[in-house]
XYZ file of C-alpha atoms in Angstrom:
328
model
C 0.161 0.064 0.016
C 1.248 3.669 -0.953
C 1.849 6.005 1.621
C -1.142 8.136 0.775
C -3.089 4.722 1.103
C -2.156 4.359 4.681
C -2.779 7.874 5.886
C -6.174 7.884 4.238
C -6.824 4.507 6.086
C -4.767 4.933 9.148
C -7.902 4.776 11.488
C -8.283 1.088 10.734
C -5.011 0.043 10.899
C -4.725 1.848 14.862
C -8.191 0.336 15.441
C -7.109 -2.997 14.356
C -3.804 -2.750 16.437
C -5.421 -1.905 19.534
C -8.013 -4.839 19.278
C -5.346 -7.191 18.425
C -3.077 -5.944 21.132
C -6.164 -6.384 23.529
C -6.571 -9.890 22.535
C -2.806 -10.865 22.803
C -2.865 -9.097 26.459
C -5.984 -11.094 27.624
C -5.146 -14.356 25.818
C -0.913 -14.222 27.134
C -1.039 -12.117 30.360
C 2.795 -12.812 30.229
C 3.542 -10.722 27.548
C 2.952 -7.402 29.535
C 6.735 -6.893 30.675
C 8.001 -7.255 27.195
C 5.296 -5.290 25.513
C 5.673 -2.308 27.699
C 9.801 -2.109 27.345
C 9.596 -2.816 23.719
C 7.059 0.516 23.755
C 10.138 2.676 24.031
C 12.590 1.660 21.274
C 9.508 1.518 18.729
C 8.285 5.117 19.979
C 11.511 6.418 19.944
C 12.143 5.330 15.865
C 8.402 6.367 15.379
C 9.264 9.998 16.586
C 12.497 9.640 14.572
C 10.665 8.971 11.532
C 8.037 11.525 12.137
C 10.681 14.563 12.964
C 12.250 13.691 9.589
C 9.111 15.081 7.882
C 9.086 18.244 9.704
C 10.670 21.462 7.993
C 12.691 22.299 10.967
C 14.387 25.108 8.486
C 11.069 26.835 7.660
C 10.564 28.182 11.111
C 11.750 31.395 9.771
C 9.505 31.210 6.916
C 6.524 30.853 8.800
C 6.755 33.914 10.427
C 6.217 35.970 7.366
C 2.417 35.500 7.417
C 1.954 37.246 10.817
C -1.894 36.849 10.478
C -2.199 33.280 9.781
C 0.632 32.061 12.441
C -1.021 34.628 15.308
C -4.085 33.440 14.580
C -2.753 29.756 14.909
C -1.043 30.391 17.904
C -3.657 32.277 19.603
C -6.048 29.444 19.184
C -3.874 26.620 20.283
C -1.917 28.113 22.964
C -4.395 30.779 24.753
C -8.080 29.549 23.542
C -7.898 26.236 23.443
C -6.312 25.563 27.032
C -8.986 27.597 28.439
C -11.538 25.076 26.370
C -9.611 22.138 27.651
C -9.753 23.320 31.032
C -13.273 23.821 31.044
C -14.242 20.372 29.392
C -11.968 18.559 32.189
C -14.060 20.025 34.764
C -16.864 17.730 33.535
C -14.886 14.509 33.889
C -14.839 12.818 37.266
C -12.410 13.904 39.919
C -9.728 11.132 39.113
C -6.316 12.813 39.179
C -4.589 10.125 36.502
C -7.661 10.596 34.195
C -7.869 14.292 34.325
C -4.183 14.427 33.886
C -4.490 11.915 30.543
C -6.939 14.237 29.333
C -4.916 17.129 30.116
C -1.702 15.943 28.588
C -3.215 14.825 25.088
C -5.394 17.737 24.737
C -3.383 20.698 25.379
C -0.745 20.355 22.719
C -1.590 20.656 19.198
C -0.541 17.973 16.577
C 2.625 17.891 14.746
C 2.291 14.979 11.955
C -1.341 13.950 10.955
C -2.415 17.674 11.291
C -0.788 17.942 8.028
C -2.151 14.777 6.296
C -5.845 16.000 7.367
C -5.300 19.547 6.705
C -4.308 18.330 2.882
C -7.322 15.744 2.924
C -9.621 18.596 4.198
C -8.879 21.201 1.351
C -6.729 23.340 3.681
C -2.985 25.107 2.886
C -0.293 22.344 3.073
C 2.580 24.779 2.737
C 1.222 26.793 5.645
C 0.541 23.788 7.978
C 3.805 22.484 7.090
C 5.662 25.525 7.987
C 3.404 26.148 11.333
C 4.428 22.699 12.587
C 7.993 23.229 13.900
C 7.225 25.989 15.366
C 3.845 24.771 17.221
C 6.288 21.745 18.458
C 8.928 23.982 19.630
C 6.244 26.006 21.609
C 4.378 22.764 23.036
C 7.231 21.392 24.627
C 8.063 24.650 26.390
C 4.363 25.440 27.134
C 3.174 21.831 28.723
C 4.966 22.096 32.094
C 3.047 25.305 32.559
C -0.035 24.416 31.526
C -0.274 21.459 33.760
C 0.845 23.481 36.643
C -1.351 26.040 36.221
C -4.692 23.805 34.972
C -3.743 20.669 36.726
C -3.615 22.417 39.845
C -0.390 20.043 41.084
C 3.294 20.914 40.360
C 4.416 19.024 37.715
C 7.434 18.196 40.046
C 4.934 16.363 42.470
C 3.748 13.778 39.646
C 7.194 13.815 37.282
C 9.816 12.833 39.110
C 13.396 13.402 37.398
C 13.997 9.489 37.583
C 10.761 8.943 36.022
C 11.061 11.811 33.365
C 14.766 11.219 31.999
C 13.574 8.326 29.787
C 10.995 10.436 28.089
C 12.805 13.128 27.676
C 15.844 11.015 25.790
C 12.873 9.218 23.751
C 11.570 12.393 22.567
C 14.878 14.828 22.221
C 17.229 12.018 20.671
C 15.150 11.353 17.862
C 14.589 15.281 17.305
C 18.427 15.828 17.239
C 19.044 12.791 15.221
C 16.270 13.854 12.347
C 17.757 17.417 12.429
C 21.247 16.089 11.502
C 19.831 13.719 9.411
C 17.774 16.529 7.477
C 21.050 18.552 7.438
C 23.031 15.382 5.842
C 19.934 14.833 3.406
C 19.852 18.395 2.035
C 22.796 17.995 -0.803
C 22.542 14.266 -1.323
C 20.263 12.418 -3.299
C 20.366 9.679 -1.566
C 19.829 11.265 1.550
C 16.525 12.583 0.038
C 15.394 9.141 -0.896
C 16.087 8.039 2.737
C 13.612 10.635 4.080
C 11.187 10.251 1.776
C 11.027 6.427 2.556
C 11.048 7.420 6.188
C 7.853 9.409 5.505
C 5.991 5.919 4.638
C 7.237 4.802 8.372
C 4.736 6.861 10.754
C 1.829 5.094 10.339
C 2.859 1.441 10.662
C 5.154 2.499 13.700
C 2.260 4.179 15.158
C 0.086 0.892 14.590
C 2.925 -1.191 16.206
C 2.954 1.322 19.451
C -0.906 1.054 19.885
C -0.865 -2.892 19.623
C 2.047 -2.758 22.470
C 0.178 -0.581 24.574
C -2.553 -2.625 24.373
C -0.616 -5.871 25.449
C 0.901 -4.033 27.930
C -2.399 -2.771 29.579
C -4.801 -4.993 28.483
C -6.124 -6.060 31.913
C -6.345 -2.283 32.442
C -8.568 -1.395 29.287
C -10.679 -4.497 29.839
C -12.039 -2.713 32.720
C -12.168 0.652 31.668
C -15.340 1.213 30.088
C -16.019 4.318 32.100
C -13.001 5.842 31.489
C -13.675 5.115 27.662
C -17.064 6.706 27.887
C -15.705 9.932 29.626
C -12.822 10.044 26.925
C -15.469 9.799 24.200
C -17.862 12.373 25.566
C -14.713 15.111 26.469
C -12.819 14.319 22.874
C -16.217 14.763 20.952
C -16.803 17.758 22.861
C -13.237 19.189 22.401
C -13.444 18.453 18.474
C -17.020 20.695 18.338
C -15.255 23.267 20.676
C -11.968 23.471 18.574
C -13.558 23.631 15.239
C -15.887 26.399 16.394
C -13.194 28.154 17.717
C -11.218 27.767 14.363
C -14.180 28.718 12.340
C -15.329 32.050 14.635
C -11.464 32.733 14.452
C -11.171 32.485 11.138
C -13.897 34.534 10.240
C -12.948 37.484 12.325
C -9.287 37.941 11.457
C -10.925 37.175 7.484
C -8.575 34.283 6.957
C -8.855 33.305 3.271
C -10.756 29.876 3.480
C -7.744 27.185 2.941
C -6.015 28.919 5.553
C -9.402 28.771 7.531
C -9.393 25.088 6.876
C -5.640 24.736 8.000
C -6.330 26.544 11.594
C -9.368 24.004 11.918
C -7.055 21.007 11.637
C -4.602 22.905 13.517
C -6.807 23.296 16.578
C -8.733 19.957 16.160
C -5.656 17.566 16.190
C -3.704 16.686 19.452
C -0.116 15.165 19.765
C -1.016 12.154 21.185
C 2.411 10.382 20.687
C 4.573 13.080 21.733
C 3.062 13.116 25.077
C 2.726 9.281 25.235
C 6.207 9.149 26.468
C 5.708 10.999 29.614
C 2.109 9.458 30.066
C 4.150 5.787 30.732
C 6.664 7.063 32.540
C 4.103 7.855 35.003
C 4.447 5.958 38.705
C 2.041 3.171 39.704
C -1.451 3.828 39.840
C -1.273 6.341 37.174
C -1.802 3.971 34.773
C -5.004 5.507 33.547
C -3.077 8.549 32.006
C -1.455 6.556 29.165
C -4.765 4.691 28.563
C -6.543 8.192 27.985
C -3.541 9.305 25.637
C -4.259 6.043 23.424
C -8.197 6.104 23.593
C -8.270 10.212 22.737
C -6.185 9.242 19.805
C -8.718 6.678 18.277
C -11.933 9.098 18.906
C -9.874 11.996 17.396
C -9.017 9.831 14.317
C -12.707 8.655 14.023
C -13.788 12.335 14.070
C -11.170 13.097 11.356
C -13.301 10.849 8.981
C -15.891 13.334 9.629
C -14.191 16.498 9.509
C -12.495 16.149 6.300
C -16.177 16.150 4.790
C -17.377 18.658 6.822
C -14.865 21.522 7.011
C -14.669 22.072 3.527
C -18.228 20.842 2.407
C -20.007 22.886 5.255
C -18.153 24.898 7.770
C -15.787 26.413 5.506
C -16.662 25.941 2.040
C -14.953 27.810 -0.815
C -15.237 28.316 -4.474
C -14.274 25.329 -6.266
C -11.301 26.018 -9.059
C -12.456 25.008 -12.498
C -11.030 22.164 -14.092
C -8.927 22.755 -17.127
C -10.511 21.589 -20.410
C -8.512 18.825 -21.939
C -5.932 19.974 -24.586
C -7.305 20.175 -28.046
C -10.911 20.430 -27.043
């Protein structure tokens, strides 16, 4: 299957991986330890492959369109945190559940956001330019958000001994990807390698979800109440985020393609960037990692609707006329 085909049908890969992981975990409970240990190297490879697709060198170019960039940053880093805080108040007062929701809903997506922007008729160039800026800001601001909105100092949950593996899994691939892109910039063989890596994130994320399913099968099997909460909060988040995007796009008079890009930027969240931190939590906080995985599945199901709803109803534009065939 081509890269485009995998990206179009990725939600089914992830659902199948989750179901298979749960079945394996229930059938062979002894696999949980090996599965949890395997998540980390696979996640590192996933992040490396994803980061090689981000144009980190395009950060300066992103600042040239101040109107779009400013609107996207205000939406993602000012208005969305307020929306998330309000929605989390609807969840049961379970610290692990609420922390999982905060982790996964506070940070904008940097991978399939571009894919869904393109599928939904958005501006792929601006989505690509926004992505590295968004990544750098969310890494800096996430601890602040958790402290302000969660009501608990980050150090009260994430101790240095637990956080360093997550930071290593995140920052190591980021540094390696930057070196890879610099090396590949003027080498045809390097560019071919980066192109091939572009097909890796979907299957690798499916493997990560499978391993999480195997490692947490018992918890997930008894998580009906958690799933309902995540489904409701994530669904409300999608509605609220897209509404914010439509209002902002009209207030600042963004062109239609940029408005669609804004909608997908606010709607998609960075689940696997925060997954290492959720997995690094101490015993008793396993629900947080479960919330991250379940939210990503709910979000992907929502994207199936939004790639049609955003361009077809919410942010409609004039379709360009097709050129007549030569000689007609």
